[in-house]
Short mmCIF file of C-alpha atoms in Angstrom, two decimals:
data_model
loop_
_atom_site.label_atom_id
_atom_site.label_comp_id
_atom_site.label_asym_id
_atom_site.label_seq_id
_atom_site.Cartn_x
_atom_site.Cartn_y
_atom_site.Cartn_z
CA MET A 1 -57.23 61.25 -54.63
CA SER A 2 -58.36 59.74 -51.51
CA LYS A 3 -59.10 55.73 -53.74
CA SER A 4 -55.26 55.92 -54.75
CA VAL A 5 -53.45 56.78 -51.34
CA GLN A 6 -55.80 53.75 -49.38
CA LYS A 7 -54.63 51.49 -52.10
CA ARG A 8 -51.18 53.04 -51.01
CA ILE A 9 -51.57 53.50 -47.28
CA PHE A 10 -52.72 49.69 -47.42
CA PHE A 11 -50.25 48.74 -48.32
CA VAL A 12 -48.20 49.80 -45.62
CA PRO A 13 -48.89 46.83 -42.66
CA VAL A 14 -47.63 44.64 -45.72
CA ALA A 15 -44.09 46.57 -46.49
CA ALA A 16 -43.54 46.82 -42.69
CA PHE A 17 -44.55 43.50 -41.95
CA LEU A 18 -41.92 42.09 -44.11
CA LEU A 19 -39.50 44.02 -43.98
CA LEU A 20 -39.99 42.58 -40.26
CA VAL A 21 -39.73 38.68 -41.38
CA VAL A 22 -36.10 39.72 -43.50
CA PHE A 23 -34.67 40.94 -40.07
CA LEU A 24 -35.81 38.07 -38.23
CA TRP A 25 -35.76 35.79 -40.75
CA ARG A 26 -31.59 36.84 -41.30
CA GLY A 27 -32.13 37.01 -36.70
CA LEU A 28 -32.51 32.59 -37.16
CA TYR A 29 -29.16 32.89 -38.76
CA LEU A 30 -26.23 35.50 -36.32
CA ASP A 31 -24.35 33.17 -33.87
CA PRO A 32 -25.47 36.01 -30.81
CA THR A 33 -21.18 34.12 -29.15
CA GLU A 34 -19.50 35.72 -31.48
CA LEU A 35 -16.90 37.78 -30.21
CA PRO A 36 -14.77 39.51 -32.98
CA SER A 37 -11.05 39.76 -31.90
CA VAL A 38 -10.48 44.01 -31.71
CA LEU A 39 -7.10 42.78 -32.04
CA ILE A 40 -7.24 42.04 -35.79
CA ASP A 41 -3.80 43.29 -38.03
CA LYS A 42 -2.68 44.72 -34.35
CA PRO A 43 0.61 44.11 -33.13
CA MET A 44 0.95 41.56 -30.53
CA PRO A 45 0.66 42.91 -26.79
CA GLU A 46 3.75 43.55 -24.97
CA PHE A 47 4.77 40.56 -22.31
CA SER A 48 7.30 39.90 -20.33
CA MET A 49 6.82 36.74 -18.28
CA THR A 50 7.88 33.18 -17.62
CA THR A 51 6.77 29.90 -19.36
CA VAL A 52 5.62 26.95 -17.21
CA GLU A 53 8.85 25.76 -16.96
CA ASN A 54 9.99 28.60 -16.39
CA GLN A 55 11.73 29.98 -18.16
CA PRO A 56 11.78 34.25 -18.57
CA VAL A 57 9.90 35.09 -22.15
CA GLY A 58 8.99 37.94 -23.93
CA ASN A 59 7.92 39.37 -27.19
CA VAL A 60 12.00 38.74 -29.12
CA ASP A 61 10.67 35.29 -28.02
CA LEU A 62 8.17 35.57 -30.40
CA PRO A 63 9.23 32.67 -33.78
CA GLU A 64 9.30 35.01 -37.05
CA GLN A 65 7.70 33.33 -39.00
CA VAL A 66 3.72 32.75 -39.42
CA PHE A 67 2.82 31.06 -35.88
CA LEU A 68 0.09 29.96 -33.49
CA LEU A 69 -0.96 31.14 -30.60
CA ASN A 70 -3.32 28.58 -28.49
CA VAL A 71 -4.07 29.67 -25.47
CA TRP A 72 -5.31 26.64 -23.46
CA GLY A 73 -5.71 25.10 -19.73
CA SER A 74 -5.58 21.77 -18.33
CA TYR A 75 -8.85 22.21 -16.35
CA CYS A 76 -9.36 23.06 -20.39
CA LEU A 77 -11.90 19.25 -21.68
CA PRO A 78 -11.96 21.06 -26.06
CA CYS A 79 -8.68 21.70 -25.54
CA LEU A 80 -7.80 18.21 -24.87
CA VAL A 81 -10.32 17.26 -28.52
CA GLU A 82 -8.03 19.88 -30.17
CA HIS A 83 -5.05 18.22 -28.62
CA PRO A 84 -3.89 15.47 -31.67
CA THR A 85 -4.58 18.09 -34.49
CA LEU A 86 -2.14 20.16 -32.57
CA MET A 87 0.40 17.53 -31.80
CA ARG A 88 0.31 16.76 -35.79
CA LEU A 89 1.32 20.82 -37.26
CA SER A 90 3.90 20.18 -33.73
CA GLU A 91 5.22 17.46 -35.69
CA GLU A 92 5.09 18.79 -39.49
CA GLY A 93 6.45 21.55 -37.97
CA GLU A 94 5.50 23.76 -40.55
CA PHE A 95 3.98 26.35 -38.37
CA PRO A 96 5.00 26.43 -34.64
CA VAL A 97 2.32 26.70 -31.85
CA VAL A 98 3.02 28.48 -29.33
CA GLY A 99 1.16 28.16 -25.80
CA VAL A 100 -0.69 30.69 -23.47
CA ASN A 101 -0.96 28.23 -20.62
CA TYR A 102 -4.61 30.06 -19.07
CA LYS A 103 -5.96 30.87 -15.40
CA ASP A 104 -3.77 27.42 -14.55
CA ARG A 105 -1.94 25.91 -12.13
CA ARG A 106 2.18 25.53 -12.95
CA GLN A 107 2.21 22.09 -11.82
CA LEU A 108 -1.39 21.12 -12.78
CA ALA A 109 0.14 22.25 -16.55
CA LEU A 110 3.02 20.75 -16.15
CA ASP A 111 1.58 17.21 -16.00
CA TRP A 112 -1.33 17.59 -17.91
CA LEU A 113 1.59 18.33 -21.31
CA GLU A 114 3.31 15.27 -19.33
CA ARG A 115 0.19 12.89 -19.68
CA ASN A 116 -0.22 14.68 -23.15
CA GLY A 117 2.38 14.77 -25.17
CA ASN A 118 3.58 18.18 -26.01
CA PRO A 119 2.90 20.08 -29.04
CA PHE A 120 3.93 23.57 -27.77
CA ALA A 121 7.19 25.39 -28.70
CA TYR A 122 7.13 27.24 -25.34
CA SER A 123 3.89 28.02 -22.74
CA ILE A 124 3.08 31.65 -21.62
CA LEU A 125 2.63 31.27 -18.06
CA ASP A 126 -0.31 32.99 -16.81
CA GLU A 127 -1.96 32.07 -13.79
CA GLU A 128 -3.53 35.37 -13.13
CA GLY A 129 -5.60 35.50 -16.48
CA ARG A 130 -3.25 39.50 -17.02
CA PHE A 131 -1.58 38.18 -20.10
CA GLY A 132 -5.54 37.25 -21.95
CA ILE A 133 -7.11 40.31 -21.06
CA ASP A 134 -4.76 42.58 -23.07
CA LEU A 135 -5.06 39.55 -25.87
CA GLY A 136 -8.90 40.06 -25.14
CA VAL A 137 -9.92 36.24 -24.40
CA TYR A 138 -12.50 34.80 -22.44
CA GLY A 139 -12.07 31.26 -22.44
CA ALA A 140 -10.11 28.33 -23.30
CA PRO A 141 -10.04 27.30 -25.93
CA GLU A 142 -9.01 29.72 -28.35
CA THR A 143 -6.25 30.08 -31.41
CA PHE A 144 -4.59 33.12 -32.86
CA LEU A 145 -2.74 33.17 -36.32
CA VAL A 146 0.24 35.77 -35.98
CA ASP A 147 1.85 36.49 -38.90
CA GLY A 148 6.13 37.14 -39.13
CA GLU A 149 6.45 40.65 -38.20
CA GLY A 150 4.17 39.65 -34.62
CA VAL A 151 0.89 41.09 -35.89
CA ILE A 152 -1.76 39.38 -35.12
CA ARG A 153 -4.53 38.49 -38.21
CA TYR A 154 -6.66 36.24 -37.48
CA ARG A 155 -8.65 34.83 -34.29
CA HIS A 156 -10.00 31.85 -33.32
CA VAL A 157 -12.22 30.39 -30.56
CA GLY A 158 -13.39 26.67 -29.33
CA VAL A 159 -12.38 23.98 -30.66
CA LEU A 160 -9.79 23.93 -33.62
CA ASP A 161 -9.48 20.71 -34.96
CA GLU A 162 -8.64 19.43 -38.36
CA SER A 163 -11.94 20.08 -39.84
CA VAL A 164 -11.60 24.06 -38.26
CA TRP A 165 -8.33 23.43 -39.66
CA ARG A 166 -8.52 22.90 -43.19
CA ASP A 167 -11.68 25.48 -44.16
CA VAL A 168 -10.52 28.48 -41.79
CA PHE A 169 -6.46 27.89 -41.55
CA ALA A 170 -4.93 26.62 -43.81
CA PRO A 171 -7.45 29.45 -46.02
CA ALA A 172 -6.28 32.03 -44.07
CA ILE A 173 -2.24 31.09 -43.79
CA ASP A 174 -2.06 31.10 -48.08
CA GLU A 175 -4.55 34.08 -47.83
CA LEU A 176 -1.22 35.95 -45.78
CA ARG A 177 1.50 34.13 -48.44
CA ASP A 178 0.16 35.36 -50.86
CA PRO A 179 -2.70 38.04 -50.17
CA ASP A 180 -3.21 38.51 -54.13
CA PRO A 181 -2.77 35.35 -56.29
CA ARG A 182 -4.52 36.42 -59.31
CA PRO A 183 -1.84 37.64 -61.52
CA MET B 1 -38.04 22.07 22.40
CA ILE B 2 -39.93 24.80 21.09
CA PHE B 3 -38.56 27.27 19.42
CA PRO B 4 -40.09 30.77 17.45
CA ARG B 5 -39.28 29.97 14.12
CA ILE B 6 -40.11 33.21 13.40
CA LEU B 7 -35.93 34.06 14.99
CA LEU B 8 -34.36 31.79 11.31
CA LEU B 9 -35.73 34.68 9.21
CA PRO B 10 -33.04 36.87 9.37
CA VAL B 11 -30.47 33.95 9.15
CA LEU B 12 -32.19 32.28 6.45
CA LEU B 13 -31.53 35.54 3.88
CA LEU B 14 -28.51 36.41 5.17
CA LEU B 15 -27.87 32.77 3.03
CA VAL B 16 -30.24 34.25 -0.07
CA ALA B 17 -28.14 37.61 -0.17
CA PRO B 18 -27.04 37.48 -4.04
CA ALA B 19 -24.30 36.39 -5.76
CA GLY B 20 -23.25 38.74 -7.41
CA LEU B 21 -23.14 41.64 -4.54
CA ALA B 22 -20.58 39.52 -2.39
CA GLN B 23 -18.04 39.59 -4.95
CA VAL B 24 -17.94 43.08 -5.75
CA ASP B 25 -17.42 43.53 -2.28
CA ALA B 26 -14.61 41.66 -1.28
CA PHE B 27 -12.45 44.09 -3.17
CA ALA B 28 -11.27 46.67 -0.35
CA PHE B 29 -11.36 50.97 -1.17
CA GLU B 30 -10.24 54.18 0.24
CA ASN B 31 -12.81 55.48 -0.46
CA ASP B 32 -16.84 54.84 -0.57
CA GLU B 33 -16.49 57.41 -4.43
CA GLN B 34 -14.23 54.81 -5.36
CA GLN B 35 -16.59 52.36 -4.55
CA GLN B 36 -19.45 53.53 -6.15
CA ARG B 37 -17.71 54.52 -9.38
CA PHE B 38 -16.56 50.58 -9.10
CA ARG B 39 -20.04 49.66 -8.20
CA ARG B 40 -21.37 51.30 -11.68
CA LEU B 41 -17.79 50.37 -13.98
CA SER B 42 -18.95 47.08 -12.81
CA ASN B 43 -22.85 47.25 -13.65
CA GLU B 44 -21.57 48.62 -17.50
CA PHE B 45 -19.30 46.24 -18.51
CA ARG B 46 -21.00 43.67 -20.49
CA CYS B 47 -19.39 40.44 -19.82
CA PRO B 48 -17.33 38.73 -22.76
CA MET B 49 -17.92 35.27 -21.90
CA CYS B 50 -22.11 34.99 -20.02
CA GLN B 51 -23.81 36.30 -22.51
CA ASN B 52 -26.22 39.22 -21.06
CA ALA B 53 -24.75 38.82 -18.02
CA ASN B 54 -22.82 42.59 -16.22
CA LEU B 55 -19.07 41.88 -14.48
CA THR B 56 -20.83 42.40 -11.28
CA GLY B 57 -23.46 39.48 -12.24
CA SER B 58 -20.72 37.00 -13.68
CA THR B 59 -18.94 33.86 -12.09
CA GLY B 60 -17.69 33.55 -15.48
CA GLY B 61 -13.11 33.16 -14.55
CA VAL B 62 -12.90 36.25 -16.91
CA ALA B 63 -15.46 38.71 -14.87
CA GLU B 64 -13.68 38.30 -12.12
CA ASP B 65 -9.92 39.51 -14.06
CA LEU B 66 -12.02 41.83 -15.61
CA ARG B 67 -12.87 42.63 -11.39
CA ARG B 68 -9.74 42.60 -10.32
CA GLU B 69 -8.31 45.19 -13.03
CA ILE B 70 -11.52 47.66 -12.61
CA HIS B 71 -9.95 47.38 -9.10
CA ARG B 72 -6.41 47.78 -9.77
CA MET B 73 -7.34 50.30 -12.01
CA ILE B 74 -8.87 52.74 -9.97
CA LEU B 75 -6.38 52.02 -7.10
CA ALA B 76 -4.26 53.09 -9.35
CA GLY B 77 -5.99 56.99 -10.03
CA SER B 78 -7.00 55.60 -13.84
CA THR B 79 -10.03 57.50 -15.34
CA ASP B 80 -13.33 56.03 -15.60
CA THR B 81 -13.03 58.08 -19.48
CA GLU B 82 -9.28 55.20 -18.56
CA ILE B 83 -10.67 52.01 -17.85
CA GLU B 84 -13.36 51.85 -20.31
CA GLN B 85 -10.68 53.14 -23.33
CA PHE B 86 -8.64 50.10 -21.29
CA MET B 87 -11.68 47.58 -21.69
CA PHE B 88 -12.84 48.94 -25.15
CA GLU B 89 -8.88 47.56 -26.45
CA ARG B 90 -9.24 44.88 -25.64
CA TYR B 91 -12.89 43.90 -25.81
CA GLY B 92 -14.30 46.04 -28.53
CA ASP B 93 -17.37 47.16 -28.79
CA PHE B 94 -18.74 43.95 -27.04
CA ILE B 95 -18.27 45.29 -23.45
CA PHE B 96 -20.05 48.24 -23.52
CA TYR B 97 -24.17 47.74 -22.90
CA ARG B 98 -24.33 51.70 -23.99
CA PRO B 99 -23.17 51.26 -27.50
CA ARG B 100 -20.44 53.92 -28.09
CA LEU B 101 -22.29 57.17 -30.65
CA ARG B 102 -20.38 55.66 -33.98
CA PRO B 103 -22.08 56.45 -37.85
CA ASP B 104 -22.13 52.84 -37.78
CA THR B 105 -23.73 52.93 -34.00
CA MET B 106 -26.63 56.09 -36.00
CA LEU B 107 -29.11 53.31 -36.54
CA LEU B 108 -29.02 51.86 -33.34
CA TRP B 109 -29.71 54.58 -31.30
CA PHE B 110 -31.70 56.11 -32.89
CA GLY B 111 -33.31 53.76 -35.21
CA PRO B 112 -36.38 54.06 -32.61
CA VAL B 113 -36.75 57.71 -33.00
CA LEU B 114 -36.65 57.12 -36.20
CA PHE B 115 -39.43 54.93 -35.97
CA LEU B 116 -41.68 56.84 -34.34
CA LEU B 117 -41.81 59.15 -36.85
CA LEU B 118 -42.40 56.46 -39.20
CA GLY B 119 -45.63 55.46 -37.78
CA GLY B 120 -46.83 58.54 -36.67
CA TRP B 121 -46.80 59.79 -40.45
CA VAL B 122 -48.82 56.73 -41.37
CA GLY B 123 -50.87 58.06 -38.27
CA TRP B 124 -50.80 60.91 -40.00
CA ARG B 125 -52.16 60.17 -42.80
CA ILE B 126 -54.51 57.86 -42.06
CA LEU B 127 -56.24 59.93 -40.20
CA ARG B 128 -55.80 63.33 -42.71
CA GLN B 129 -57.48 61.02 -45.84
CA ALA B 130 -60.48 59.45 -43.21
CA GLY B 131 -61.09 63.69 -42.73
CA SER B 132 -61.47 64.86 -46.27
CA ARG B 133 -63.77 62.02 -46.73
CA GLU B 134 -65.55 62.86 -43.69
CA LYS B 135 -65.87 66.61 -45.88
CA LYS B 136 -66.93 65.41 -48.92
CA ALA B 137 -70.06 63.41 -47.38
CA LEU B 138 -70.60 66.72 -45.15
CA ALA B 139 -70.28 68.47 -48.24
CA ALA B 140 -72.31 65.64 -50.45
CA GLU B 141 -75.15 66.36 -47.98
CA LEU B 142 -75.59 70.37 -47.68
CA ASP B 143 -75.25 69.73 -51.61
CA ALA B 144 -78.53 67.80 -51.11
CA GLY B 145 -80.21 70.50 -48.11
CA LYS B 146 -79.70 72.77 -51.34
CA GLN B 147 -82.03 70.92 -53.71
CA GLU B 148 -84.31 70.84 -51.31
CA LYS B 149 -84.03 74.36 -50.65
CA LEU B 150 -84.68 75.78 -54.87
CA ARG B 151 -87.87 72.24 -54.91
CA ARG B 152 -89.04 74.00 -52.82
CA LEU B 153 -88.62 76.81 -54.15
CA LEU B 154 -89.85 76.01 -57.24
CA ASP B 155 -92.43 74.34 -55.70
CA ASP B 156 -94.36 77.77 -54.62
CA GLU B 157 -93.84 79.86 -57.34
#
C-alpha cells in the first residue's frame, strides 16, 4: 500500500504548483482597475438640476431613444481626445449625447464648449460631483449607454474614441435594438 | 545668533502631519461619537479612483466627495448600515474592503480555511505513512530477534 500512496502524495505538490501557475497566469491578464458598474440595467437616478446654460433639467428631459450620457470636465485631457468622436456622433444625429459636466465650474465649462465645439444636446451641471456619486462615477471621462426607457445598459470608463465606438458601443447598440438576431 | 535647533523639532513635526488626518479633521461634528463613526467609515470604504487607498487616505476628487457625503449623512442621522447601503448601491462590492458574505464571496471568506484543512490533510497522510514505515521496520527487527532466539534454542539441543 505504501508504495502507491507515496507515489500519489508525490503528485500533491506538483498539482498545487500547477494550480498556482493557472491562477497567477490568469492574474497577469486581469485588469484590477476594472470597476463594474452596479447601475447596469437600472433606471437613471432621479435628478433635478440645471444645465451649464442654467436651464432646469430633470429625468423627463432625457431623450426618449437610445442615447449616450458622457461625463466630462474642462480640466479633463482625455475628454479632448474623445471630443472628435462625440462631435461626429452629434453631427450624424442618430444618437443624442447628453453631457454631465462633472466637478467643474460653470464658466470654465462654457469656455471649453465655446473653444472646442459643443457635441452635447445639453450638459447637466454637477459642480459638487453629487450627481456623479449617484451614477457611481469616479472620474471623467465616462460614458453610459442609456436605452429609450431611461435604463442604463452599458458603462465605459475612459476615452470613447472611434475604435471603442466600433468595437464596444456599436455592437452593444445593435444588441439593444435586436436582442436576438437569429430568426 | 545661536539658536537651539532642537526647538525647531515640534515645528517640523507639524509640517509632516499626515495629509489624510488633516482631511478627515476638516469636518465639524456635533459630538465625538459622530466623529469616530466618520473616521471608522472613511477607513473602511475603498476609494473607487485610487486603487488600494481608503477614503481617508485618498486625495482623489471622488474620495473627497464621498467623505463629504458620509459627513452629510451622519449629520442627517443615517445609520452605518444605511451609509453602507448607499455606497453599495452606487459603487458595488468594490467599495468595501470587507466584502459582504454572499454565495459568490464564500470562496473569498472561507478559502484560507479550506486550504489550511487541505494542507493539514496532506501533512497527516505523510506523517501516517512515515509512522507505518517505522512500524514495519520494527516488526522486521523483532522477527530477526525471534529468529536469533530460535536458532540459539535449536543450537542448544
